[in-house]
mmCIF file of C-alpha atoms in Angstrom:
data_model
loop_
_atom_site.group_PDB
_atom_site.id
_atom_site.type_symbol
_atom_site.label_atom_id
_atom_site.label_comp_id
_atom_site.label_asym_id
_atom_site.label_seq_id
_atom_site.Cartn_x
_atom_site.Cartn_y
_atom_site.Cartn_z
ATOM 1 C CA MET A 1 -71.065 3.138 -28.973
ATOM 2 C CA ILE A 2 -69.647 3.367 -25.448
ATOM 3 C CA LEU A 3 -69.013 -0.374 -25.322
ATOM 4 C CA ARG A 4 -67.253 -0.163 -28.679
ATOM 5 C CA LYS A 5 -64.877 2.572 -27.420
ATOM 6 C CA VAL A 6 -64.124 0.602 -24.265
ATOM 7 C CA PHE A 7 -63.427 -2.511 -26.316
ATOM 8 C CA ILE A 8 -61.049 -0.632 -28.635
ATOM 9 C CA ARG A 9 -59.157 0.841 -25.670
ATOM 10 C CA LEU A 10 -58.793 -2.588 -24.111
ATOM 11 C CA ILE A 11 -57.325 -3.915 -27.355
ATOM 12 C CA VAL A 12 -54.825 -0.999 -27.501
ATOM 13 C CA VAL A 13 -53.714 -1.519 -23.882
ATOM 14 C CA ALA A 14 -53.315 -5.258 -24.418
ATOM 15 C CA THR A 15 -51.258 -4.657 -27.569
ATOM 16 C CA VAL A 16 -48.945 -2.195 -25.797
ATOM 17 C CA LEU A 17 -48.422 -4.597 -22.905
ATOM 18 C CA TRP A 18 -47.640 -7.387 -25.348
ATOM 19 C CA LEU A 19 -45.119 -5.250 -27.262
ATOM 20 C CA LEU A 20 -43.524 -3.704 -24.135
ATOM 21 C CA PRO A 21 -40.676 -6.224 -23.706
ATOM 22 C CA ALA A 22 -39.669 -5.769 -27.348
ATOM 23 C CA MET A 23 -39.645 -1.981 -27.215
ATOM 24 C CA SER A 24 -36.932 0.358 -25.908
ATOM 25 C CA PHE A 25 -37.225 -1.156 -22.459
ATOM 26 C CA SER A 26 -35.520 -4.340 -23.630
ATOM 27 C CA GLN A 27 -32.360 -5.182 -21.689
ATOM 28 C CA THR A 28 -30.662 -6.887 -24.630
ATOM 29 C CA ASP A 29 -29.520 -5.586 -28.005
ATOM 30 C CA ASP A 30 -30.055 -7.091 -31.449
ATOM 31 C CA ASP A 31 -27.270 -9.627 -30.789
ATOM 32 C CA GLY A 32 -28.909 -10.770 -27.574
ATOM 33 C CA LEU A 33 -26.217 -9.171 -25.382
ATOM 34 C CA ALA A 34 -27.203 -7.505 -22.115
ATOM 35 C CA THR A 35 -27.348 -3.725 -22.053
ATOM 36 C CA ASP A 36 -27.982 -3.167 -18.327
ATOM 37 C CA ILE A 37 -24.338 -3.273 -17.261
ATOM 38 C CA LYS A 38 -23.101 -1.059 -14.442
ATOM 39 C CA VAL A 39 -19.417 -0.568 -13.542
ATOM 40 C CA SER A 40 -18.163 1.073 -10.359
ATOM 41 C CA LEU A 41 -15.060 1.406 -8.226
ATOM 42 C CA LEU A 42 -15.232 0.155 -4.633
ATOM 43 C CA SER A 43 -12.791 1.998 -2.380
ATOM 44 C CA VAL A 44 -12.115 0.403 1.013
ATOM 45 C CA ALA A 45 -10.767 2.470 3.913
ATOM 46 C CA PRO A 46 -7.337 1.596 5.372
ATOM 47 C CA GLY A 47 -7.104 -1.081 8.045
ATOM 48 C CA TYR A 48 -4.673 -1.422 10.925
ATOM 49 C CA THR A 49 -2.345 -4.218 9.767
ATOM 50 C CA ILE A 50 0.698 -4.018 7.520
ATOM 51 C CA TYR A 51 -1.266 -5.614 4.665
ATOM 52 C CA THR A 52 -4.381 -3.443 4.985
ATOM 53 C CA ALA A 53 -2.897 -0.090 6.039
ATOM 54 C CA HIS A 54 -3.160 1.478 2.576
ATOM 55 C CA GLY A 55 -6.757 0.419 1.921
ATOM 56 C CA HIS A 56 -8.074 -1.715 -0.903
ATOM 57 C CA CYS A 57 -10.176 -1.336 -4.021
ATOM 58 C CA ALA A 58 -12.083 -3.404 -6.558
ATOM 59 C CA LEU A 59 -14.072 -3.013 -9.748
ATOM 60 C CA ARG A 60 -17.713 -3.940 -9.284
ATOM 61 C CA LEU A 61 -19.552 -5.134 -12.402
ATOM 62 C CA GLN A 62 -23.315 -5.667 -12.308
ATOM 63 C CA CYS A 63 -25.789 -7.054 -14.817
ATOM 64 C CA PRO A 64 -29.217 -7.328 -13.134
ATOM 65 C CA SER A 65 -30.884 -9.043 -16.101
ATOM 66 C CA ALA A 66 -28.352 -11.875 -15.838
ATOM 67 C CA GLY A 67 -28.382 -11.875 -12.037
ATOM 68 C CA LEU A 68 -24.677 -10.959 -11.851
ATOM 69 C CA ASP A 69 -23.041 -8.729 -9.248
ATOM 70 C CA LEU A 70 -19.306 -9.416 -9.128
ATOM 71 C CA SER A 71 -16.305 -7.630 -7.608
ATOM 72 C CA PHE A 72 -12.927 -8.031 -9.332
ATOM 73 C CA THR A 73 -9.783 -7.172 -7.416
ATOM 74 C CA TYR A 74 -6.030 -7.633 -7.773
ATOM 75 C CA GLY A 75 -3.687 -8.845 -5.072
ATOM 76 C CA LEU A 76 -1.091 -11.376 -3.999
ATOM 77 C CA ASP A 77 -1.710 -14.995 -4.814
ATOM 78 C CA ASP A 78 -2.937 -15.914 -1.337
ATOM 79 C CA THR A 79 -0.521 -18.637 -0.259
ATOM 80 C CA ALA A 80 1.977 -18.627 2.604
ATOM 81 C CA ALA A 81 4.891 -19.238 0.229
ATOM 82 C CA ASN A 82 3.872 -16.373 -2.029
ATOM 83 C CA ARG A 83 3.543 -13.965 0.895
ATOM 84 C CA LEU A 84 7.074 -14.833 1.969
ATOM 85 C CA ALA A 85 8.179 -14.444 -1.639
ATOM 86 C CA PHE A 86 6.987 -10.827 -1.440
ATOM 87 C CA PHE A 87 10.226 -9.929 0.373
ATOM 88 C CA THR A 88 12.322 -11.613 -2.309
ATOM 89 C CA GLY A 89 10.569 -9.595 -4.995
ATOM 90 C CA GLU A 90 9.322 -12.775 -6.670
ATOM 91 C CA ALA A 91 5.720 -12.798 -5.410
ATOM 92 C CA LEU A 92 3.012 -13.194 -8.028
ATOM 93 C CA GLY A 93 -0.223 -11.233 -8.159
ATOM 94 C CA GLU A 94 -3.508 -12.153 -9.755
ATOM 95 C CA TYR A 95 -7.057 -10.978 -10.306
ATOM 96 C CA ALA A 96 -9.711 -12.585 -8.144
ATOM 97 C CA VAL A 97 -13.494 -12.364 -8.254
ATOM 98 C CA ALA A 98 -16.224 -12.751 -5.647
ATOM 99 C CA HIS A 99 -19.910 -12.079 -5.381
ATOM 100 C CA SER A 100 -20.156 -8.481 -4.225
ATOM 101 C CA ARG A 101 -22.199 -9.417 -1.173
ATOM 102 C CA ASP A 102 -19.396 -11.766 -0.050
ATOM 103 C CA TYR A 103 -16.702 -9.222 -0.884
ATOM 104 C CA LEU A 104 -18.478 -6.512 1.105
ATOM 105 C CA GLN A 105 -19.277 -8.833 4.011
ATOM 106 C CA ASP A 106 -15.567 -9.049 4.869
ATOM 107 C CA TYR A 107 -15.438 -5.292 5.389
ATOM 108 C CA ILE A 108 -18.722 -5.261 7.291
ATOM 109 C CA ASP A 109 -17.116 -7.765 9.674
ATOM 110 C CA GLU A 110 -13.982 -5.607 9.953
ATOM 111 C CA GLY A 111 -16.000 -2.398 10.362
ATOM 112 C CA ARG A 112 -14.187 -0.632 7.495
ATOM 113 C CA GLN A 113 -15.858 2.017 5.364
ATOM 114 C CA VAL A 114 -16.547 1.218 1.700
ATOM 115 C CA VAL A 115 -17.493 3.913 -0.835
ATOM 116 C CA GLU A 116 -18.784 3.156 -4.351
ATOM 117 C CA TYR A 117 -18.075 5.370 -7.372
ATOM 118 C CA GLU A 118 -20.018 4.549 -10.554
ATOM 119 C CA LEU A 119 -17.992 4.939 -13.762
ATOM 120 C CA ASN A 120 -19.402 6.855 -16.713
ATOM 121 C CA LEU A 121 -18.350 4.390 -19.436
ATOM 122 C CA SER A 122 -20.116 3.526 -22.655
ATOM 123 C CA LEU A 123 -21.813 0.161 -23.060
ATOM 124 C CA GLN A 124 -19.046 -1.103 -25.358
ATOM 125 C CA GLN A 125 -16.371 0.001 -22.869
ATOM 126 C CA LYS A 126 -18.159 -1.807 -20.045
ATOM 127 C CA ARG A 127 -18.333 -4.963 -22.146
ATOM 128 C CA ARG A 128 -14.639 -4.709 -23.029
ATOM 129 C CA LEU A 129 -13.759 -4.239 -19.372
ATOM 130 C CA TRP A 130 -15.774 -7.304 -18.359
ATOM 131 C CA GLU A 131 -14.132 -9.388 -21.091
ATOM 132 C CA LEU A 132 -10.672 -8.167 -20.082
ATOM 133 C CA LEU A 133 -11.226 -9.083 -16.428
ATOM 134 C CA ASP A 134 -12.587 -12.522 -17.356
ATOM 135 C CA ASN A 135 -9.470 -13.141 -19.459
ATOM 136 C CA GLU A 136 -7.210 -12.072 -16.591
ATOM 137 C CA LEU A 137 -9.000 -14.483 -14.266
ATOM 138 C CA ALA A 138 -8.378 -17.311 -16.693
ATOM 139 C CA ARG A 139 -4.635 -16.529 -16.813
ATOM 140 C CA GLY A 140 -4.244 -16.760 -13.034
ATOM 141 C CA ALA A 141 -1.118 -15.613 -11.153
ATOM 142 C CA TYR A 142 1.516 -14.779 -13.749
ATOM 143 C CA ARG A 143 2.363 -11.111 -13.143
ATOM 144 C CA ARG A 144 4.976 -10.124 -10.554
ATOM 145 C CA TYR A 145 3.391 -8.204 -7.691
ATOM 146 C CA ASN A 146 4.894 -4.810 -6.937
ATOM 147 C CA TYR A 147 3.488 -2.921 -3.951
ATOM 148 C CA LEU A 148 4.578 0.392 -5.480
ATOM 149 C CA THR A 149 3.380 0.084 -9.073
ATOM 150 C CA THR A 150 1.459 -3.193 -9.520
ATOM 151 C CA ASN A 151 -1.115 -3.231 -6.750
ATOM 152 C CA CYS A 152 -4.910 -3.290 -6.456
ATOM 153 C CA ALA A 153 -5.321 0.400 -7.323
ATOM 154 C CA SER A 154 -2.872 0.574 -10.222
ATOM 155 C CA MET A 155 -4.340 -2.578 -11.771
ATOM 156 C CA CYS A 156 -7.896 -1.195 -11.524
ATOM 157 C CA ALA A 157 -6.658 1.925 -13.305
ATOM 158 C CA SER A 158 -4.865 -0.179 -15.921
ATOM 159 C CA ALA A 159 -7.958 -2.293 -16.600
ATOM 160 C CA VAL A 160 -10.189 0.757 -17.122
ATOM 161 C CA ASN A 161 -7.620 2.407 -19.400
ATOM 162 C CA SER A 162 -7.368 -0.784 -21.454
ATOM 163 C CA ALA A 163 -11.161 -0.880 -21.817
ATOM 164 C CA LEU A 164 -11.144 2.605 -23.338
ATOM 165 C CA GLN A 165 -8.898 1.443 -26.217
ATOM 166 C CA ASP A 166 -8.269 3.948 -29.048
ATOM 167 C CA ASP A 167 -11.675 5.545 -29.344
ATOM 168 C CA THR A 168 -11.420 7.505 -26.100
ATOM 169 C CA LYS A 169 -8.862 8.490 -23.485
ATOM 170 C CA LEU A 170 -8.766 9.854 -19.961
ATOM 171 C CA VAL A 171 -7.824 13.489 -19.456
ATOM 172 C CA TYR A 172 -7.254 15.130 -16.079
ATOM 173 C CA ASP A 173 -8.118 18.581 -14.805
ATOM 174 C CA SER A 174 -5.558 18.153 -12.034
ATOM 175 C CA ILE A 175 -3.244 15.432 -10.742
ATOM 176 C CA SER A 176 -1.884 15.045 -7.236
ATOM 177 C CA PRO A 177 1.814 16.004 -7.128
ATOM 178 C CA ILE A 178 2.378 12.789 -5.197
ATOM 179 C CA LEU A 179 1.871 10.808 -8.419
ATOM 180 C CA ASN A 180 4.746 12.713 -10.024
ATOM 181 C CA GLY A 181 6.976 12.496 -6.934
ATOM 182 C CA THR A 182 9.364 9.824 -5.720
ATOM 183 C CA TYR A 183 8.414 6.414 -4.402
ATOM 184 C CA ARG A 184 9.340 7.608 -0.901
ATOM 185 C CA HIS A 185 7.024 10.626 -1.115
ATOM 186 C CA PHE A 186 4.305 8.286 -2.344
ATOM 187 C CA VAL A 187 4.760 5.897 0.617
ATOM 188 C CA HIS A 188 4.915 8.781 3.129
ATOM 189 C CA HIS A 189 1.668 10.191 1.738
ATOM 190 C CA ILE A 190 -0.369 6.994 1.765
ATOM 191 C CA SER A 191 0.993 6.037 5.213
ATOM 192 C CA LYS A 192 0.423 9.409 6.887
ATOM 193 C CA ASP A 193 -2.226 7.959 9.231
ATOM 194 C CA ARG A 194 -0.183 4.811 9.905
ATOM 195 C CA PRO A 195 3.196 6.036 11.286
ATOM 196 C CA TRP A 196 4.416 2.535 12.159
ATOM 197 C CA VAL A 197 3.693 1.336 8.632
ATOM 198 C CA ASP A 198 5.506 4.389 7.283
ATOM 199 C CA PHE A 199 8.448 3.569 9.569
ATOM 200 C CA PHE A 200 8.500 -0.013 8.253
ATOM 201 C CA TRP A 201 8.490 0.947 4.574
ATOM 202 C CA ASN A 202 11.003 3.754 5.049
ATOM 203 C CA THR A 203 13.311 1.191 6.639
ATOM 204 C CA LEU A 204 13.121 -0.961 3.496
ATOM 205 C CA LEU A 205 13.229 1.771 0.847
ATOM 206 C CA GLY A 206 16.806 2.551 -0.085
ATOM 207 C CA ALA A 207 18.257 5.127 -2.467
ATOM 208 C CA GLU A 208 16.169 3.521 -5.202
ATOM 209 C CA GLY A 209 13.110 4.807 -3.326
ATOM 210 C CA ASP A 210 14.125 8.355 -4.254
ATOM 211 C CA GLU A 211 13.518 7.680 -7.933
ATOM 212 C CA VAL A 212 10.417 9.075 -9.617
ATOM 213 C CA GLY A 213 9.724 5.986 -11.694
ATOM 214 C CA GLN A 214 7.162 5.782 -14.471
ATOM 215 C CA LYS A 215 4.386 8.347 -14.086
ATOM 216 C CA GLY A 216 0.832 7.186 -13.607
ATOM 217 C CA LEU A 217 1.669 3.897 -11.908
ATOM 218 C CA LYS A 218 2.064 4.915 -8.249
ATOM 219 C CA TYR A 219 -1.539 4.510 -7.146
ATOM 220 C CA SER A 220 -3.225 3.745 -3.855
ATOM 221 C CA PRO A 221 -7.032 3.438 -3.453
ATOM 222 C CA SER A 222 -7.321 6.978 -2.046
ATOM 223 C CA LEU A 223 -5.072 8.483 -4.743
ATOM 224 C CA LEU A 224 -6.959 6.627 -7.465
ATOM 225 C CA VAL A 225 -10.253 8.087 -6.237
ATOM 226 C CA GLU A 226 -8.709 11.565 -6.000
ATOM 227 C CA THR A 227 -7.360 11.276 -9.552
ATOM 228 C CA TRP A 228 -10.600 9.951 -11.041
ATOM 229 C CA GLN A 229 -12.603 12.707 -9.369
ATOM 230 C CA HIS A 230 -10.771 15.119 -11.684
ATOM 231 C CA ALA A 231 -10.789 12.861 -14.762
ATOM 232 C CA SER A 232 -12.914 13.006 -17.903
ATOM 233 C CA VAL A 233 -13.448 10.600 -20.783
ATOM 234 C CA MET A 234 -12.651 12.370 -24.068
ATOM 235 C CA ASP A 235 -13.531 10.934 -27.476
ATOM 236 C CA THR A 236 -11.811 11.486 -30.827
ATOM 237 C CA ILE A 237 -13.746 14.677 -31.584
ATOM 238 C CA GLY A 238 -12.902 16.258 -28.233
ATOM 239 C CA SER A 239 -16.228 15.687 -26.493
ATOM 240 C CA ARG A 240 -15.767 15.120 -22.764
ATOM 241 C CA ARG A 241 -17.796 13.603 -19.945
ATOM 242 C CA PRO A 242 -16.836 13.073 -16.264
ATOM 243 C CA LEU A 243 -15.406 9.642 -15.526
ATOM 244 C CA LEU A 244 -17.360 9.427 -12.258
ATOM 245 C CA LEU A 245 -21.122 9.869 -12.370
ATOM 246 C CA GLU A 246 -21.050 11.067 -8.752
ATOM 247 C CA LYS A 247 -17.834 12.780 -7.775
ATOM 248 C CA ASN A 248 -18.132 11.890 -4.088
ATOM 249 C CA GLY A 249 -19.694 8.476 -4.625
ATOM 250 C CA HIS A 250 -22.009 6.962 -2.053
ATOM 251 C CA VAL A 251 -21.188 5.046 1.104
ATOM 252 C CA LEU A 252 -22.023 1.340 0.991
ATOM 253 C CA ILE A 253 -20.625 0.545 4.444
ATOM 254 C CA ALA A 254 -20.537 3.341 7.012
ATOM 255 C CA GLY A 255 -17.587 2.000 8.977
ATOM 256 C CA ASP A 256 -14.204 3.308 10.115
ATOM 257 C CA ASP A 257 -12.777 5.653 7.483
ATOM 258 C CA GLY A 258 -9.217 4.772 8.524
ATOM 259 C CA SER A 259 -8.188 8.265 9.596
ATOM 260 C CA GLY A 260 -7.634 7.389 13.264
ATOM 261 C CA THR A 261 -4.109 6.928 14.583
ATOM 262 C CA SER A 262 -2.334 6.286 17.876
ATOM 263 C CA TRP A 263 -0.332 8.840 19.851
ATOM 264 C CA LEU A 264 2.428 6.243 20.301
ATOM 265 C CA THR A 265 4.251 6.937 17.054
ATOM 266 C CA PRO A 266 7.746 5.555 16.367
ATOM 267 C CA THR A 267 9.246 8.957 17.216
ATOM 268 C CA VAL A 268 7.490 9.101 20.592
ATOM 269 C CA CYS A 269 8.240 5.449 21.356
ATOM 270 C CA PHE A 270 11.960 5.622 20.598
ATOM 271 C CA ALA A 271 12.317 8.976 22.374
ATOM 272 C CA ILE A 272 10.952 7.315 25.532
ATOM 273 C CA VAL A 273 13.306 4.338 25.085
ATOM 274 C CA LEU A 274 16.261 6.686 24.565
ATOM 275 C CA LEU A 275 15.411 8.546 27.778
ATOM 276 C CA LEU A 276 15.224 5.267 29.711
ATOM 277 C CA VAL A 277 18.537 4.115 28.268
ATOM 278 C CA VAL A 278 20.209 7.412 29.224
ATOM 279 C CA VAL A 279 18.872 7.069 32.791
ATOM 280 C CA LEU A 280 20.009 3.434 32.969
ATOM 281 C CA THR A 281 23.479 4.409 31.721
ATOM 282 C CA ALA A 282 23.773 7.182 34.312
ATOM 283 C CA VAL A 283 22.761 4.777 37.108
ATOM 284 C CA GLU A 284 25.162 2.120 35.814
ATOM 285 C CA GLN A 285 28.080 4.571 35.990
ATOM 286 C CA ARG A 286 27.434 4.749 39.733
ATOM 287 C CA GLY A 287 27.892 1.025 40.016
ATOM 288 C CA ARG A 288 24.216 0.004 40.038
ATOM 289 C CA LEU A 289 21.978 -2.091 37.772
ATOM 290 C CA ARG A 290 24.960 -3.518 35.891
ATOM 291 C CA ARG A 291 23.218 -6.823 35.202
ATOM 292 C CA LEU A 292 20.186 -5.014 33.827
ATOM 293 C CA ALA A 293 22.464 -2.866 31.652
ATOM 294 C CA ALA A 294 24.253 -5.992 30.388
ATOM 295 C CA GLY A 295 20.881 -7.532 29.544
ATOM 296 C CA VAL A 296 19.854 -4.388 27.665
ATOM 297 C CA ASP A 297 23.123 -4.499 25.710
ATOM 298 C CA ALA A 298 22.530 -8.138 24.783
ATOM 299 C CA LEU A 299 18.978 -7.355 23.662
ATOM 300 C CA LEU A 300 20.155 -4.377 21.592
ATOM 301 C CA LEU A 301 22.902 -6.418 19.948
ATOM 302 C CA LEU A 302 20.499 -9.248 19.155
ATOM 303 C CA THR A 303 17.863 -6.859 17.747
ATOM 304 C CA GLN A 304 20.482 -4.978 15.748
ATOM 305 C CA THR A 305 21.721 -8.241 14.233
ATOM 306 C CA VAL A 306 18.259 -9.523 13.280
ATOM 307 C CA ILE A 307 17.416 -6.198 11.612
ATOM 308 C CA ALA A 308 20.835 -6.201 9.947
ATOM 309 C CA LEU A 309 20.331 -9.640 8.400
ATOM 310 C CA ALA A 310 16.905 -8.678 7.076
ATOM 311 C CA LEU A 311 18.165 -5.390 5.614
ATOM 312 C CA CYS A 312 21.246 -6.969 4.051
ATOM 313 C CA TYR A 313 19.026 -9.546 2.386
ATOM 314 C CA THR A 314 16.503 -7.051 0.973
ATOM 315 C CA THR A 315 19.281 -4.648 -0.070
ATOM 316 C CA PHE A 316 21.801 -7.009 -1.663
ATOM 317 C CA CYS A 317 19.933 -10.236 -2.452
ATOM 318 C CA SER A 318 16.261 -9.429 -2.983
ATOM 319 C CA SER A 319 14.753 -7.995 -6.158
ATOM 320 C CA LEU A 320 12.033 -6.222 -4.145
ATOM 321 C CA GLU A 321 11.372 -2.881 -5.816
ATOM 322 C CA GLY A 322 12.942 0.187 -4.201
ATOM 323 C CA THR A 323 15.204 -1.532 -1.652
ATOM 324 C CA SER A 324 18.645 -1.221 -3.216
ATOM 325 C CA GLY A 325 21.096 1.363 -1.862
ATOM 326 C CA ASN A 326 19.756 1.229 1.694
ATOM 327 C CA TRP A 327 21.532 3.680 4.008
ATOM 328 C CA TYR A 328 20.576 1.766 7.131
ATOM 329 C CA VAL A 329 22.939 -1.122 6.340
ATOM 330 C CA VAL A 330 25.744 1.279 7.332
ATOM 331 C CA VAL A 331 24.756 0.963 10.991
ATOM 332 C CA PHE A 332 22.569 -2.148 10.898
ATOM 333 C CA ASN A 333 24.876 -4.914 9.735
ATOM 334 C CA PRO A 334 26.237 -8.142 11.280
ATOM 335 C CA LEU A 335 29.735 -6.680 11.873
ATOM 336 C CA PRO A 336 29.173 -5.561 15.532
ATOM 337 C CA LEU A 337 28.085 -9.092 16.512
ATOM 338 C CA LEU A 338 31.004 -10.697 14.658
ATOM 339 C CA LEU A 339 33.511 -8.346 16.309
ATOM 340 C CA TRP A 340 31.995 -9.066 19.719
ATOM 341 C CA LEU A 341 32.203 -12.828 19.164
ATOM 342 C CA TRP A 342 35.770 -12.856 17.876
ATOM 343 C CA LEU A 343 37.576 -9.817 19.299
ATOM 344 C CA ARG A 344 35.917 -8.807 22.555
ATOM 345 C CA ARG A 345 38.916 -10.055 24.569
ATOM 346 C CA TRP A 346 41.408 -8.220 22.354
ATOM 347 C CA LYS A 347 42.956 -5.119 23.909
ATOM 348 C CA GLY A 348 42.134 -3.005 20.892
ATOM 349 C CA TYR A 349 38.448 -3.949 20.984
ATOM 350 C CA ARG A 350 37.645 -0.728 22.895
ATOM 351 C CA ARG A 351 38.911 1.325 19.970
ATOM 352 C CA LEU A 352 36.686 -0.618 17.590
ATOM 353 C CA VAL A 353 33.662 0.066 19.818
ATOM 354 C CA PHE A 354 34.543 3.766 19.979
ATOM 355 C CA CYS A 355 34.938 3.894 16.175
ATOM 356 C CA TYR A 356 31.489 2.375 15.847
ATOM 357 C CA PHE A 357 30.192 5.060 18.222
ATOM 358 C CA LEU A 358 31.700 7.775 15.981
ATOM 359 C CA LEU A 359 30.080 6.134 12.940
ATOM 360 C CA LEU A 360 26.698 6.271 14.685
ATOM 361 C CA ILE A 361 27.151 9.958 15.509
ATOM 362 C CA VAL A 362 28.075 10.792 11.888
ATOM 363 C CA PHE A 363 25.018 8.871 10.741
ATOM 364 C CA ILE A 364 22.757 10.909 13.041
ATOM 365 C CA LEU A 365 24.315 14.143 11.746
ATOM 366 C CA LEU A 366 23.367 13.102 8.202
ATOM 367 C CA THR A 367 19.652 13.117 9.085
ATOM 368 C CA PRO A 368 18.838 16.498 7.465
ATOM 369 C CA PHE A 369 20.749 15.629 4.284
ATOM 370 C CA VAL A 370 19.611 12.073 3.452
ATOM 371 C CA SER A 371 15.920 11.612 2.623
ATOM 372 C CA GLN A 372 15.799 8.052 3.955
ATOM 373 C CA ILE A 373 17.113 8.958 7.423
ATOM 374 C CA ASP A 374 14.271 10.322 9.535
ATOM 375 C CA THR A 375 13.886 11.343 13.180
ATOM 376 C CA ALA A 376 12.531 8.002 14.382
ATOM 377 C CA HIS A 377 15.442 6.047 12.908
ATOM 378 C CA SER A 378 17.948 8.583 14.246
ATOM 379 C CA LEU A 379 16.561 8.006 17.744
ATOM 380 C CA VAL A 380 17.143 4.263 17.330
ATOM 381 C CA VAL A 381 20.721 4.964 16.283
ATOM 382 C CA ALA A 382 21.111 7.317 19.269
ATOM 383 C CA ILE A 383 20.067 4.492 21.617
ATOM 384 C CA LEU A 384 22.841 2.329 20.184
ATOM 385 C CA ALA A 385 25.298 5.233 20.405
ATOM 386 C CA VAL A 386 24.659 5.817 24.123
ATOM 387 C CA ARG A 387 25.306 2.198 25.000
ATOM 388 C CA CYS A 388 28.235 2.019 22.608
ATOM 389 C CA LEU A 389 29.975 4.969 24.261
ATOM 390 C CA ARG A 390 29.304 3.574 27.727
ATOM 391 C CA ASN A 391 30.767 0.192 26.779
ATOM 392 C CA ALA A 392 33.828 1.812 25.218
ATOM 393 C CA LYS A 393 34.503 3.691 28.467
ATOM 394 C CA GLY A 394 33.741 0.610 30.554
ATOM 395 C CA LEU A 395 36.145 -1.504 28.537
ATOM 396 C CA LYS A 396 38.815 1.168 28.989
ATOM 397 C CA ALA A 397 38.341 1.126 32.758
ATOM 398 C CA ALA A 398 38.422 -2.667 32.834
ATOM 399 C CA ASN A 399 41.582 -2.802 30.698
ATOM 400 C CA GLY A 400 43.154 -0.011 32.716
#
């Protein structure tokens, strides 16, 4: 009797083990499609170059049963010509894919923090997202890259929204006011820990940068995470579930979180330069260091002209988003160099230099009233104004 019971139990155990793969533990459905798909957002901390200062993000799609672990991201078509085309507004962006271990290895090497946020999507939504990203890969670089509205973060958001289709939608408990603000507010916010990057973009953004633009497109990796932390997936009957399974995610790479910054901000730097220029001008008035002062003037004129040519191109010729109506072309334009080349020996040249000095002063006085003009840029203009006034007086003495 005992042997019979043991034999029966052995048969039951063997049967269960044989049926186990075909039971609920199967990782494929009736159509043979994988069911063990995981989707997450990878958020990379800001770096310290102009291209990495706002961070990066990717969508990570995993299917362990198929041995797949891929990271899809959107960015510039990585060629030298296309990077130069960025400043013409004609650069093309594309989706790219890499094995997640290779994608993450780059940030391990750079020492940048990476945080993963798993998305709470249905199986069908995950499949649609994977199909959508595969189709985008096949199309290559065809979409114009826009650093304000068509970047890595906004395209991740767009892909997830497209995967939801009509059966569900994202709803938000709260949205950062930055997303509903102007392009300039958006750039100031995402560059707050990178003052030199903020200075660079504020130089390029003209009056067009004070437009609000289409809502929901101005994303950066950090703003996308912040928005999704307060987002829910709602179906047609009003049932809701959080978009992120873990609101704070989990750290994959415990590197630099990108919050560090240098004390030498543009404002501090140009304040120091202005002080040195004032001291040099005072010494020059006593008849000393005239050659050094002349060299400084030549360097300022050359720098002003190079900046002027770049700004005139982005403002009047380029289709780069947000650059039209740039206030800085008022003071940074090729006219001072042209006047110096053609009219510096003319007796009335001193009056032209003094008029330019008055223009610079008016421009500085506009600082509180024009959103594009900030303290750092006003200090640069003040440096030009000091030397401009000195040269106007010097020319008067020489002509006298």
